[in-house]
Every structure is written in C-alpha cells, then in structure tokens.
Amino acid sequence: MAKENKLKIIPLGGLGEIGKNMTVHEYKDSIVIVDCGMTFPGDEMLGVDVVIPDVTYLMKNKDKIKGLLLTHGHEDHIGAIPYVLKKIDMPIYGTKLTIGLLQNKLKEHNLENANLNVVKHGDKFKLGHFEVEFIRTTHSIPDSAAIALTSPIGTVIQTGDFKVDFTPISGDVMDLNRFAELGNKGVLALLSDSTNVIRPGYTLSERTVGETFRDLFYKAEGRIIVATFASNIYRIQQIIDAAELNDRKVVISGRSMVNNINVANELGYLRVNPETLIEINDMNKYNKKEIVIITTGSQGEPMSALTRIANNEHRKIELMSDDMVIISATPIPGNEITVSKVINKLLEKGTNVIYEALADIHVSGHACQEELKLIHTLVKPKYFIPVHGETRHLRHHADISYQLGTPRENIFILENGQSLEFTRDSANLGQMVQAGNILVDGLGVGDVGNIVLRDRKHLSEDGLIVVVVTINKQTGAVESGPDIVSRGFVYVRESEELMEEVRKIVKQTLDTCEAKKISDWSTIKSNIRDDLRTYLYTTLKRNPMILPIIMEV
Amino acid sequence: MAKENKLKIIPLGGLGEIGKNMTVHEYKDSIVIVDCGMTFPGDEMLGVDVVIPDVTYLMKNKDKIKGLLLTHGHEDHIGAIPYVLKKIDMPIYGTKLTIGLLQNKLKEHNLENANLNVVKHGDKFKLGHFEVEFIRTTHSIPDSAAIALTSPIGTVIQTGDFKVDFTPISGDVMDLNRFAELGNKGVLALLSDSTNVIRPGYTLSERTVGETFRDLFYKAEGRIIVATFASNIYRIQQIIDAAELNDRKVVISGRSMVNNINVANELGYLRVNPETLIEINDMNKYNKKEIVIITTGSQGEPMSALTRIANNEHRKIELMSDDMVIISATPIPGNEITVSKVINKLLEKGTNVIYEALADIHVSGHACQEELKLIHTLVKPKYFIPVHGETRHLRHHADISYQLGTPRENIFILENGQSLEFTRDSANLGQMVQAGNILVDGLGVGDVGNIVLRDRKHLSEDGLIVVVVTINKQTGAVESGPDIVSRGFVYVRESEELMEEVRKIVKQTLDTCEAKKISDWSTIKSNIRDDLRTYLYTTLKRNPMILPIIMEV
C-alpha cells in the first residue's frame, strides 16, 4: 500500500510573536501560502528597519507553490511581500482593497509586474490540490477575509485578524453563517487570531468611536487634528463623517495617510463629498473652525507628521493655541514613551490633546474572548492551532479551546518552523523546517546578523577607542603612534588627561612587548586590548570597544 | 523701606518628568531641600546608568543649606543622594525606614559618615528660618511622610508620593486630621503628587492584593515564586502572611530584595515568624508545597533574579513544572516588552504565570483623582503647584485644582529650574536657575553629554568603518594602507567584495588628492568620508560612522 498523503501546515511567522504572519499549507505537489507579513525590529535589533520571515523552505520548494493568499492589507500580513517576491515569483490573491494597497507598496519597490488577482468574498477556486474560499470577516481595515482551504484531507480555516463587529462602518458583517455551514460540514483544523485573547468580553464596535468624534468635533473651537493608523479606513471614514456633519473641510498629512486614502478612495472604500477633501496649501483660505487635519503619527514615530507638528518642524502645519489634537489609537506595546513624549510636547504648546486615557477615541481590531469562543463554537474544529500571538496568547487561546471541549491532544501550540501533519483522522508534529528572522537594514536583506548586532550594542553602550600604531616591517620598532581616537566614550575636550593616560598605557604595553620580543601582531593587539580594558574598567567602570590597528611600513 | 523678604520654591527635578524629585525651599539665608532622587535613563541616553539632578544652584549656595528632608525611601526620592553628598555635605532628615534604606545605599558608595537624623511623624523642628513638620502619609513603602515647611511667609506643604489607604497593612492611616488642621490655619501653597492624576476614582487599598495572594497560595500545587518591587515592604508583608497561613517557608532572592528585607526586618517593619525565613541553600530540605520564593525582576530587568530563573541562568533556583510564578507589579511605561518576554519565557517552560492582566495582584502606590481632591480640599491652599509628573499630569492636576476653586492665576505649572517667589499675599515667577539632567555612566558623573550620546546613537544604528592610511611625512606618498576595519556594519566574512570595493574607493580618493596636490590632512580625511558615505548610501542605504585616520612616518 502506498504511503498515505498528508496535509502539512507549517507556520513561518506569527507564532511566539505578534507580527510577521505567514503560514504554509502543503499537500502533495501543492503549496499555498497564507499571508506574508513583516514586523518591526525589537530593541535589541539596533539599526534594523524591518524584520521578515525566513523563507528558505519555500525557496527549496518553489516548484510546488501555487499561490499566496492574503487575508487583509496590514503590514504584518503583506509587508514582507516585496522582499519575498524578489526571490520567489508567485501569483497573489486577495480582495480588492488588499490588492490595491499591495500594488501601491510594490510600486515603491519597483515591482510592477507582479501577478496580482482580485478575489471577492465567497469566491471559490482551485490552486493545485486545494480549493480556496475567501470568507468575509470584520477587522480594523475593510475587505478582510478568513480563508478556508479544502484538500482531500479536510477543510482548514485560517481566520486572519478579525473582530466580530455587528455594526461595521461600511460593508457587510462578518459571514458568520458561512463559518456555521463549514462547521456543520466538518472542519479539520482552525487557526485563529490570538492577539486579544487575554481580554475578557467583547471588543466594542468601531461605531462607538464615531460617537466620541461627533461630540468632540461639535465642541471644538479651532482646528481639529486627528492622528490615527493610515490603514484604518473605517476610522478615517468616521473622521470624514464627523467633519462633514460639522461643515469642516479635511486635509490629509503624512505620506502613508495620503497613499492609503487615495487607494481607498479610488477603489470606492470611502464615502466622501468631492468638496470635503482640500489641499494642504489651501488650508489658509478657510476659517480654523472649518478645518480637520487627518495625520499619521499616532504611535509617536519620530519622523511622522504629528511628531513634526508637535516639534514645530512641519513645513505646512503650525500649531495654533486653540487646536484640538485627537490621538485616535492606543500605543502598541513598546511605544508608550514615544506617544507620551508627543502628548507632552503638544501640551507644552498649550494645545488641547485628547488621548485614550481621556476619551473613547479608539477600539481594537481584534476579537476578545467571547468573540473567539463564538467563532470556535461555530466552526467546531477537530484540531485547534492558536496563531498570531506570543506564547502567553497562544497558551491562553489553547485553554479556551479546551474549555470549549477540544481534547488537549487535539490542540497544538506550534512555533515558527514546526510543521504539523494531518491525515483524515490524525494530527502529529512533523519535521522542523528552517524559520526565523531575516533582518532588513537599508537595502541589505539578511546581511546584519548576531555578530553585527552584538557589536552595535557594545558600541551603543560605551562607545569605542581606536588605537593605531605604525610598526617597521624590518625592525619591529614603532615608527609612529600610538594615536588614539575615541567616539561615544567621553567628551574628549574635557577628558584630555584621560586620553593622555590611555596613550601612556598603550606605550607601556608596546614597550613590554618589545622587551619580551613579542612580534606576533595578534598578541600585541590582544595585549593592548587587555591592558586598556583593565585600566578603563578600574578607573571608570566602563568597557568601550577597543580596536587596536597595527600598520606596517 | 527695606526690600521685602521672599520665600522661593525652586524645583530641581520631578517636573515634566516622572522621577528625579528634588525641590529647594529658600528664605533669606536658609535653604532646605525636599528629596534628592534619581531617574532611569531614557532610550536616547545610550549606555547611561542613572540620571541625577543638576545641583549647580545648590553648590553656589552651599552656605545657606540647613538640611535635606526625605519624604520616603524610594529611589526617585533618595537615589541621587550618594552623588550629591560627594559635593555637598549636609544633614539629612527622614523617618526611621527611610534613613535605614539610605544608610544601606550610602554604605555601598563608601559614604558612612553622613549626618543622618531619624525623625518621627508629628515631629517639629527648626532648620534656619523654617519650621519643619513630618506628617504621616500612606504609600507603597512604609514610613512615608508629607512635609510642612513654615517660614515667616507662610506654610507650604509638599505631599511627597502618597495614596489615601484607609486600611494600610501596618502602621496608622494617613494623618488626614493634621492636613485638615493646617488647612484651617491657612496654607500658602500645596505641592502635590501628580503621578496618577489621569486616573479617575480611588486607588485600591494594598490590602486587596493580600486577598488574591491568599486565594492563589491556597490553590498552588508546587512552589510559589513572587516577583515584586524590593521596596514594597507592605507587599512583602502580605506575601509572608499568605505563606505563613499556608505553612510555607519563605526564601529571598535578588540582592536588593535581600537588602531591603534585612533593613525592614531589623527596624521592625516586618512581622515575620523567625522560622519562616529560610536560606536559599536550605530550600531542598523542604517539600515544594512548603516553599515561597520572593524575588526581584518584576520589571523584566535583564540581570534580575526572575529573568535569570526564566532563562535557566539562576545558580540556585531551577524552574519546576508545577511552579506558580506571580508577577506582583505593573510594567512601568517602557518596560512592557521586557516584562512580556519574561512571561513568555516562563510559559515556554510550562510554568503557570499569574500577571496583572489575569488577576488582581497589584495596586498602585499613588493617589487617583478623588484622593487628590480630598487632600486639596482639606489643605485649601492659596497657591497650587502640581509636582511629580510629566506635562500631561501637571496640566491635568492644575485643572482639578481649578475645578476645586483655586483661581487660575494661583496655579503654577513650573519646570525644573523655574523659581516661584512668594510674599504673604503674592506669588510670581522668579529667575530660572540651572537645572537639568546629569548623566552617570559607570564611575563618570557628567562626562557623557550630547556629543557622546549622538555618536553612540550613530554607532548603534549603522556601526562604523575605520580607514587607516600611513603617509610619508616628506613625500606625502602613501606608505601603507588603506586598511579597512569595520564593526557593527556588515558581517565581514560574507561581505568581502563590499570591503574590497570600500578599499578601492578610498584608494581612488587618495589618488585624486595626490593628483590635485591636496596635502592638507583634514581635507583628505573629509574627502575619504564624503566619497565613502556616498558610495555606501547609494549601494546599501546605510550610513555608518566613517573614521579616517592618517598616520605619518
């Protein structure tokens, strides 16, 4: 009897982390991929711009790849595509807005010939051995979808990011009925969003934020500046609605905000009177009570429009004393301090600032516990795999699945690279494939690794001292130096004595080496390093990087 | 008529920031200081260990200083004392525990001859022209006090950090009656804690945490490990109480935890059966159900005991599968990610982790809005100065004071260094004195400034390239080099081509200089820098620090 064919699910990102979502589904000669996201570097990844998944496994199995399916247009689901497409050409499928946003992004990377395919919710099509279906969900960006993948082994549903918003701003509600239908037919496995699993109850509807906007806009005496996520088209819709209700024009500021609003508007995802949107240069033609500015910078990003406004560095927008600034977002963990700084800067200028602690100007885009239970209950999966979360989220989600009746042995907490293999009536851990973080720094993809990061960390904490000596090739005698150059160590003008002392110590080391007839350069260098390190640690309790360089003439 | 004498209040720290609290009160030839705290460096202060207030103003007025008064023993109120005492010798006054904790700290800095004076709540004494009174408050450390300073101009009350805990763990409740008495007599100015001013309502009593401990301890099947702030003696008391109730022994881990518990125990601030505390080495003599470990690391600090336990790097404590870890703290803004990392690490090892989102295992030590209103209402100050807060906190507190009836012109939002001058019936902004951050890095106090930090930031983001060339003094010809050394830039082994290209570019630059007969070294260096920078930015979009060094022989 031939070996039974198995369905493999291999997460390449999004497990044990928030971000960088990417999942491989493989059956026989067919691979389909769900999402291809990036994440932002952690504090320890100094100087890194973006982190993407390691796709070595896909490079090795290029021939099997039938397509990449996108659940929605957020960076943590589409942000790695430009980097991956340069290595793996493949057709990409997504709903209209998702593909529109991706197109925009690919243009910036000069990748205009990608094979992009617009899919509608409810569409079903074959990709190799898989039947693919996009199911409507609700999230903090329109046109989001869950994806059902049916192979001969069974149906797997991947929720993508979602919340259950019964009163979404535009478009229909989540297609709960389809989840129920599939549940009735029998679902092999559910991979579900764990981002908010620690929060009890329900996430509030996006609509609640609109009420706050209407109240605030009604009261405002001067201009209104609202910072939010550029991708939150619903939020932007509600700001525009509140503006129109109060006879205010809308100005857009910030590159990504302008881009996203253009795409959403062109594709019909925004309802806006043609005369509402005005150019930033025309702002002065209006009374300040007639202006709303929608801007980026809700996370306190240093180069964003809001931060530049707060620091008086924006070329076109200068703060006025009766401006009202609304930060319609919650700080993503790690951004609390940069957001506080912007708030404080604005307040110092006398601006009225409304932020999350003061008013209901933000709701999450992710499902809380009761919503997660709802989907789980409708789908009734045989196997459950919590995804999109740190370990604590995955464990919690696993516990909820267990409470809902899934046997412990049918719940799998995976890690990136850990494959799971299904037959029709079994699931078992399979091989570990290569997975991890690829660091992008400028145009370099993957050329910054642990050694480089360790050096950057060392340099950032104590700076460096370069010691240069010229030595005569024949005689071994010092021809010139030691010259000492330091950066990031001490303020040199006020530390001349110290630098003189450093020079003396290196001289002594060189003398000792000469006396001991040590002519091996690496030994001389390591002696210089050791003697200097000891001296500096004893006198200053500091440990700069020491770079001895020997030139021979 | 002689010029009227004025009372001056000068904040040297704690305004526009959380931490580094220090306030100067000056009348004629008398200066008394309230608190002398440190703060932790911001993200931009790379490599800095501690930040202390600039005390130049006090150095210039040394002769007037009558004493330093301490409200309580937290680092942000006493942490800068070792550094300041080295420059300014002065008598220090505080309650018993505060002085005990300070003594411990001074010992570590080899400052054992300080003039320390233990004061009791209710004590009144003269310091120069000031009458000083310590008033009992409640906070997350025992023995906290507000300070009333009466000069011929009037009485000023500085609350220090406080909450109104009607059921404190030990000791008496806050002396609200004394605040009321002083209020009735007439208070010139109130300086009040703004840390929690954005939160409505009341801070819960510390006692509520004890209930959670009792429930959790009752259920635990294995060892219990509780991480909390080493200074929160009440919390530690409640952990000990819950341990004794459940017949468990207590092990202390972490240097600062051991130190603080020793001081508190010696001075009678802990009720603990002598047989409850056991040595860490004796832990194995007991069943795991008989053990509670109290440890540091509730903020995910990389070197703390809890982080070492989570990483399997603790010499004496190895995780067991049925350990319960309780993180009895909330992440201080900026620490969210390090705390999450520790939680995830523990969960990966299968440990049961209880943290703030899951159970009521922490309450704040600072007053929320209703408590702040209570103190303000009892004291009825003529002038109000919100302190201990970022701009947003100070503004909010000012608004509350206004709502309570203080005229806007009697409310002063100061900044560090901005003096406020009082007569009996007026208050006006006075001169600005020198104030700011002094950075402590290792043993160096103040030798790391903006240039050093800017270089560290540059190095941390893109690393550096050192270019060394030896040039003949007489002929100007290149004798050896260019040699290229890079650190924190690219992984050199995989970038040999790039480094070869770098060498070529420097050679070209040197040839061009020679051809153009440029012999001025600084021009040669700046040409090397420019050419290399352009090349690297074009090919890699990176901007490493470039250090050209010319040696002459």
PDB file of N, CA, C and O in Angstrom, chain B residues 138-183:
ATOM      1  N   THR B 138       0.363  57.581  53.486  1.00  0.00           N
ATOM      2  CA  THR B 138       0.459  56.176  53.089  1.00  0.00           C
ATOM      3  C   THR B 138       0.906  56.114  51.634  1.00  0.00           C
ATOM      4  O   THR B 138       0.541  56.960  50.828  1.00  0.00           O
ATOM      5  N   HIS B 139       1.737  55.113  51.358  1.00  0.00           N
ATOM      6  CA  HIS B 139       2.311  54.960  50.027  1.00  0.00           C
ATOM      7  C   HIS B 139       2.706  53.487  49.886  1.00  0.00           C
ATOM      8  O   HIS B 139       2.435  52.687  50.778  1.00  0.00           O
ATOM      9  N   SER B 140       3.371  53.136  48.811  1.00  0.00           N
ATOM     10  CA  SER B 140       3.731  51.734  48.615  1.00  0.00           C
ATOM     11  C   SER B 140       5.013  51.343  49.353  1.00  0.00           C
ATOM     12  O   SER B 140       5.599  50.290  49.081  1.00  0.00           O
ATOM     13  N   ILE B 141       5.436  52.179  50.277  1.00  0.00           N
ATOM     14  CA  ILE B 141       6.566  51.862  51.149  1.00  0.00           C
ATOM     15  C   ILE B 141       6.184  52.412  52.520  1.00  0.00           C
ATOM     16  O   ILE B 141       5.564  53.477  52.594  1.00  0.00           O
ATOM     17  N   PRO B 142       6.505  51.720  53.591  1.00  0.00           N
ATOM     18  CA  PRO B 142       6.119  52.248  54.906  1.00  0.00           C
ATOM     19  C   PRO B 142       6.883  53.527  55.241  1.00  0.00           C
ATOM     20  O   PRO B 142       7.882  53.859  54.610  1.00  0.00           O
ATOM     21  N   ASP B 143       6.371  54.226  56.267  1.00  0.00           N
ATOM     22  CA  ASP B 143       7.075  55.356  56.868  1.00  0.00           C
ATOM     23  C   ASP B 143       7.163  56.560  55.926  1.00  0.00           C
ATOM     24  O   ASP B 143       8.060  57.395  56.067  1.00  0.00           O
ATOM     25  N   SER B 144       6.245  56.675  54.993  1.00  0.00           N
ATOM     26  CA  SER B 144       6.268  57.831  54.092  1.00  0.00           C
ATOM     27  C   SER B 144       5.681  59.041  54.814  1.00  0.00           C
ATOM     28  O   SER B 144       4.921  58.907  55.767  1.00  0.00           O
ATOM     29  N   ALA B 145       6.067  60.221  54.339  1.00  0.00           N
ATOM     30  CA  ALA B 145       5.661  61.453  55.029  1.00  0.00           C
ATOM     31  C   ALA B 145       5.445  62.571  54.030  1.00  0.00           C
ATOM     32  O   ALA B 145       6.088  62.631  52.987  1.00  0.00           O
ATOM     33  N   ALA B 146       4.496  63.438  54.386  1.00  0.00           N
ATOM     34  CA  ALA B 146       4.424  64.739  53.739  1.00  0.00           C
ATOM     35  C   ALA B 146       5.250  65.688  54.599  1.00  0.00           C
ATOM     36  O   ALA B 146       5.517  65.393  55.764  1.00  0.00           O
ATOM     37  N   ILE B 147       5.663  66.794  54.030  1.00  0.00           N
ATOM     38  CA  ILE B 147       6.463  67.728  54.815  1.00  0.00           C
ATOM     39  C   ILE B 147       5.825  69.103  54.758  1.00  0.00           C
ATOM     40  O   ILE B 147       5.471  69.592  53.679  1.00  0.00           O
ATOM     41  N   ALA B 148       5.638  69.690  55.960  1.00  0.00           N
ATOM     42  CA  ALA B 148       5.136  71.065  56.027  1.00  0.00           C
ATOM     43  C   ALA B 148       6.293  71.958  56.430  1.00  0.00           C
ATOM     44  O   ALA B 148       7.033  71.652  57.369  1.00  0.00           O
ATOM     45  N   LEU B 149       6.489  73.038  55.697  1.00  0.00           N
ATOM     46  CA  LEU B 149       7.592  73.969  55.976  1.00  0.00           C
ATOM     47  C   LEU B 149       6.988  75.337  56.244  1.00  0.00           C
ATOM     48  O   LEU B 149       6.361  75.930  55.357  1.00  0.00           O
ATOM     49  N   THR B 150       7.188  75.819  57.456  1.00  0.00           N
ATOM     50  CA  THR B 150       6.612  77.111  57.800  1.00  0.00           C
ATOM     51  C   THR B 150       7.715  78.154  57.943  1.00  0.00           C
ATOM     52  O   THR B 150       8.653  77.986  58.715  1.00  0.00           O
ATOM     53  N   SER B 151       7.612  79.183  57.149  1.00  0.00           N
ATOM     54  CA  SER B 151       8.535  80.319  57.216  1.00  0.00           C
ATOM     55  C   SER B 151       7.684  81.537  57.555  1.00  0.00           C
ATOM     56  O   SER B 151       6.453  81.446  57.585  1.00  0.00           O
ATOM     57  N   PRO B 152       8.306  82.687  57.790  1.00  0.00           N
ATOM     58  CA  PRO B 152       7.505  83.894  58.079  1.00  0.00           C
ATOM     59  C   PRO B 152       6.506  84.221  56.963  1.00  0.00           C
ATOM     60  O   PRO B 152       5.524  84.929  57.197  1.00  0.00           O
ATOM     61  N   ILE B 153       6.723  83.678  55.765  1.00  0.00           N
ATOM     62  CA  ILE B 153       5.807  83.967  54.645  1.00  0.00           C
ATOM     63  C   ILE B 153       4.552  83.105  54.710  1.00  0.00           C
ATOM     64  O   ILE B 153       3.495  83.488  54.219  1.00  0.00           O
ATOM     65  N   GLY B 154       4.668  81.951  55.322  1.00  0.00           N
ATOM     66  CA  GLY B 154       3.506  81.065  55.406  1.00  0.00           C
ATOM     67  C   GLY B 154       3.920  79.605  55.400  1.00  0.00           C
ATOM     68  O   GLY B 154       5.113  79.290  55.438  1.00  0.00           O
ATOM     69  N   THR B 155       2.917  78.737  55.369  1.00  0.00           N
ATOM     70  CA  THR B 155       3.171  77.300  55.409  1.00  0.00           C
ATOM     71  C   THR B 155       3.028  76.689  54.019  1.00  0.00           C
ATOM     72  O   THR B 155       2.051  76.942  53.316  1.00  0.00           O
ATOM     73  N   VAL B 156       4.043  75.902  53.650  1.00  0.00           N
ATOM     74  CA  VAL B 156       3.999  75.188  52.378  1.00  0.00           C
ATOM     75  C   VAL B 156       3.969  73.697  52.688  1.00  0.00           C
ATOM     76  O   VAL B 156       4.734  73.218  53.520  1.00  0.00           O
ATOM     77  N   ILE B 157       3.071  72.974  52.043  1.00  0.00           N
ATOM     78  CA  ILE B 157       3.010  71.523  52.250  1.00  0.00           C
ATOM     79  C   ILE B 157       3.415  70.814  50.959  1.00  0.00           C
ATOM     80  O   ILE B 157       2.924  71.133  49.884  1.00  0.00           O
ATOM     81  N   GLN B 158       4.332  69.880  51.101  1.00  0.00           N
ATOM     82  CA  GLN B 158       4.741  69.047  49.979  1.00  0.00           C
ATOM     83  C   GLN B 158       4.320  67.619  50.318  1.00  0.00           C
ATOM     84  O   GLN B 158       4.785  67.055  51.311  1.00  0.00           O
ATOM     85  N   THR B 159       3.431  67.052  49.513  1.00  0.00           N
ATOM     86  CA  THR B 159       2.841  65.760  49.903  1.00  0.00           C
ATOM     87  C   THR B 159       3.808  64.594  49.818  1.00  0.00           C
ATOM     88  O   THR B 159       3.620  63.584  50.492  1.00  0.00           O
ATOM     89  N   GLY B 160       4.849  64.707  48.985  1.00  0.00           N
ATOM     90  CA  GLY B 160       5.612  63.508  48.626  1.00  0.00           C
ATOM     91  C   GLY B 160       4.692  62.575  47.863  1.00  0.00           C
ATOM     92  O   GLY B 160       3.572  62.950  47.495  1.00  0.00           O
ATOM     93  N   ASP B 161       5.141  61.356  47.607  1.00  0.00           N
ATOM     94  CA  ASP B 161       4.267  60.367  46.953  1.00  0.00           C
ATOM     95  C   ASP B 161       3.279  59.847  47.990  1.00  0.00           C
ATOM     96  O   ASP B 161       3.661  59.515  49.105  1.00  0.00           O
ATOM     97  N   PHE B 162       2.022  59.727  47.600  1.00  0.00           N
ATOM     98  CA  PHE B 162       1.056  59.192  48.566  1.00  0.00           C
ATOM     99  C   PHE B 162      -0.156  58.601  47.873  1.00  0.00           C
ATOM    100  O   PHE B 162      -0.409  58.846  46.699  1.00  0.00           O
ATOM    101  N   LYS B 163      -0.863  57.774  48.622  1.00  0.00           N
ATOM    102  CA  LYS B 163      -2.222  57.380  48.291  1.00  0.00           C
ATOM    103  C   LYS B 163      -2.987  57.450  49.609  1.00  0.00           C
ATOM    104  O   LYS B 163      -2.363  57.488  50.684  1.00  0.00           O
ATOM    105  N   VAL B 164      -4.304  57.495  49.564  1.00  0.00           N
ATOM    106  CA  VAL B 164      -5.066  57.505  50.816  1.00  0.00           C
ATOM    107  C   VAL B 164      -5.580  56.091  51.039  1.00  0.00           C
ATOM    108  O   VAL B 164      -6.615  55.698  50.507  1.00  0.00           O
ATOM    109  N   ASP B 165      -4.798  55.321  51.800  1.00  0.00           N
ATOM    110  CA  ASP B 165      -5.169  53.933  52.068  1.00  0.00           C
ATOM    111  C   ASP B 165      -5.792  53.879  53.455  1.00  0.00           C
ATOM    112  O   ASP B 165      -5.103  54.061  54.451  1.00  0.00           O
ATOM    113  N   PHE B 166      -7.113  53.664  53.496  1.00  0.00           N
ATOM    114  CA  PHE B 166      -7.797  53.684  54.799  1.00  0.00           C
ATOM    115  C   PHE B 166      -7.550  52.414  55.593  1.00  0.00           C
ATOM    116  O   PHE B 166      -7.832  52.368  56.775  1.00  0.00           O
ATOM    117  N   THR B 167      -7.030  51.383  54.929  1.00  0.00           N
ATOM    118  CA  THR B 167      -6.757  50.122  55.636  1.00  0.00           C
ATOM    119  C   THR B 167      -5.334  49.673  55.333  1.00  0.00           C
ATOM    120  O   THR B 167      -5.117  48.633  54.699  1.00  0.00           O
ATOM    121  N   PRO B 168      -4.347  50.461  55.756  1.00  0.00           N
ATOM    122  CA  PRO B 168      -2.962  50.096  55.410  1.00  0.00           C
ATOM    123  C   PRO B 168      -2.559  48.797  56.100  1.00  0.00           C
ATOM    124  O   PRO B 168      -3.169  48.390  57.088  1.00  0.00           O
ATOM    125  N   ILE B 169      -1.537  48.172  55.578  1.00  0.00           N
ATOM    126  CA  ILE B 169      -1.093  46.859  56.055  1.00  0.00           C
ATOM    127  C   ILE B 169      -0.498  46.940  57.449  1.00  0.00           C
ATOM    128  O   ILE B 169      -0.694  46.078  58.281  1.00  0.00           O
ATOM    129  N   SER B 170       0.254  47.963  57.715  1.00  0.00           N
ATOM    130  CA  SER B 170       0.793  48.131  59.055  1.00  0.00           C
ATOM    131  C   SER B 170       0.962  49.627  59.259  1.00  0.00           C
ATOM    132  O   SER B 170       0.972  50.390  58.313  1.00  0.00           O
ATOM    133  N   GLY B 171       1.064  50.030  60.485  1.00  0.00           N
ATOM    134  CA  GLY B 171       1.164  51.454  60.762  1.00  0.00           C
ATOM    135  C   GLY B 171      -0.208  52.092  60.703  1.00  0.00           C
ATOM    136  O   GLY B 171      -1.212  51.431  60.432  1.00  0.00           O
ATOM    137  N   ASP B 172      -0.250  53.384  60.971  1.00  0.00           N
ATOM    138  CA  ASP B 172      -1.513  54.086  61.049  1.00  0.00           C
ATOM    139  C   ASP B 172      -1.908  54.608  59.677  1.00  0.00           C
ATOM    140  O   ASP B 172      -1.131  54.600  58.735  1.00  0.00           O
ATOM    141  N   VAL B 173      -3.141  55.064  59.567  1.00  0.00           N
ATOM    142  CA  VAL B 173      -3.583  55.669  58.318  1.00  0.00           C
ATOM    143  C   VAL B 173      -2.935  57.040  58.177  1.00  0.00           C
ATOM    144  O   VAL B 173      -2.335  57.575  59.116  1.00  0.00           O
ATOM    145  N   MET B 174      -3.059  57.577  56.992  1.00  0.00           N
ATOM    146  CA  MET B 174      -2.551  58.909  56.685  1.00  0.00           C
ATOM    147  C   MET B 174      -3.159  59.903  57.676  1.00  0.00           C
ATOM    148  O   MET B 174      -4.344  59.802  58.015  1.00  0.00           O
ATOM    149  N   ASP B 175      -2.382  60.861  58.135  1.00  0.00           N
ATOM    150  CA  ASP B 175      -2.850  61.792  59.172  1.00  0.00           C
ATOM    151  C   ASP B 175      -3.693  62.902  58.525  1.00  0.00           C
ATOM    152  O   ASP B 175      -3.297  64.072  58.476  1.00  0.00           O
ATOM    153  N   LEU B 176      -4.878  62.504  58.060  1.00  0.00           N
ATOM    154  CA  LEU B 176      -5.756  63.455  57.373  1.00  0.00           C
ATOM    155  C   LEU B 176      -6.129  64.609  58.305  1.00  0.00           C
ATOM    156  O   LEU B 176      -6.279  65.763  57.859  1.00  0.00           O
ATOM    157  N   ASN B 177      -6.238  64.292  59.591  1.00  0.00           N
ATOM    158  CA  ASN B 177      -6.633  65.334  60.542  1.00  0.00           C
ATOM    159  C   ASN B 177      -5.607  66.459  60.603  1.00  0.00           C
ATOM    160  O   ASN B 177      -5.954  67.623  60.753  1.00  0.00           O
ATOM    161  N   ARG B 178      -4.338  66.097  60.513  1.00  0.00           N
ATOM    162  CA  ARG B 178      -3.306  67.131  60.560  1.00  0.00           C
ATOM    163  C   ARG B 178      -3.347  67.995  59.290  1.00  0.00           C
ATOM    164  O   ARG B 178      -3.161  69.210  59.376  1.00  0.00           O
ATOM    165  N   PHE B 179      -3.608  67.348  58.135  1.00  0.00           N
ATOM    166  CA  PHE B 179      -3.775  68.138  56.907  1.00  0.00           C
ATOM    167  C   PHE B 179      -4.930  69.125  57.094  1.00  0.00           C
ATOM    168  O   PHE B 179      -4.854  70.281  56.705  1.00  0.00           O
ATOM    169  N   ALA B 180      -6.014  68.627  57.746  1.00  0.00           N
ATOM    170  CA  ALA B 180      -7.193  69.474  57.965  1.00  0.00           C
ATOM    171  C   ALA B 180      -6.868  70.641  58.900  1.00  0.00           C
ATOM    172  O   ALA B 180      -7.237  71.794  58.644  1.00  0.00           O
ATOM    173  N   GLU B 181      -6.135  70.352  59.978  1.00  0.00           N
ATOM    174  CA  GLU B 181      -5.753  71.408  60.935  1.00  0.00           C
ATOM    175  C   GLU B 181      -4.936  72.496  60.253  1.00  0.00           C
ATOM    176  O   GLU B 181      -5.193  73.680  60.428  1.00  0.00           O
ATOM    177  N   LEU B 182      -3.935  72.045  59.500  1.00  0.00           N
ATOM    178  CA  LEU B 182      -3.096  73.024  58.801  1.00  0.00           C
ATOM    179  C   LEU B 182      -3.936  73.813  57.808  1.00  0.00           C
ATOM    180  O   LEU B 182      -3.773  75.027  57.665  1.00  0.00           O
ATOM    181  N   GLY B 183      -4.852  73.116  57.133  1.00  0.00           N
ATOM    182  CA  GLY B 183      -5.752  73.785  56.201  1.00  0.00           C
ATOM    183  C   GLY B 183      -6.554  74.870  56.908  1.00  0.00           C
ATOM    184  O   GLY B 183      -6.713  75.985  56.374  1.00  0.00           O
TER     185      GLY B 183
END
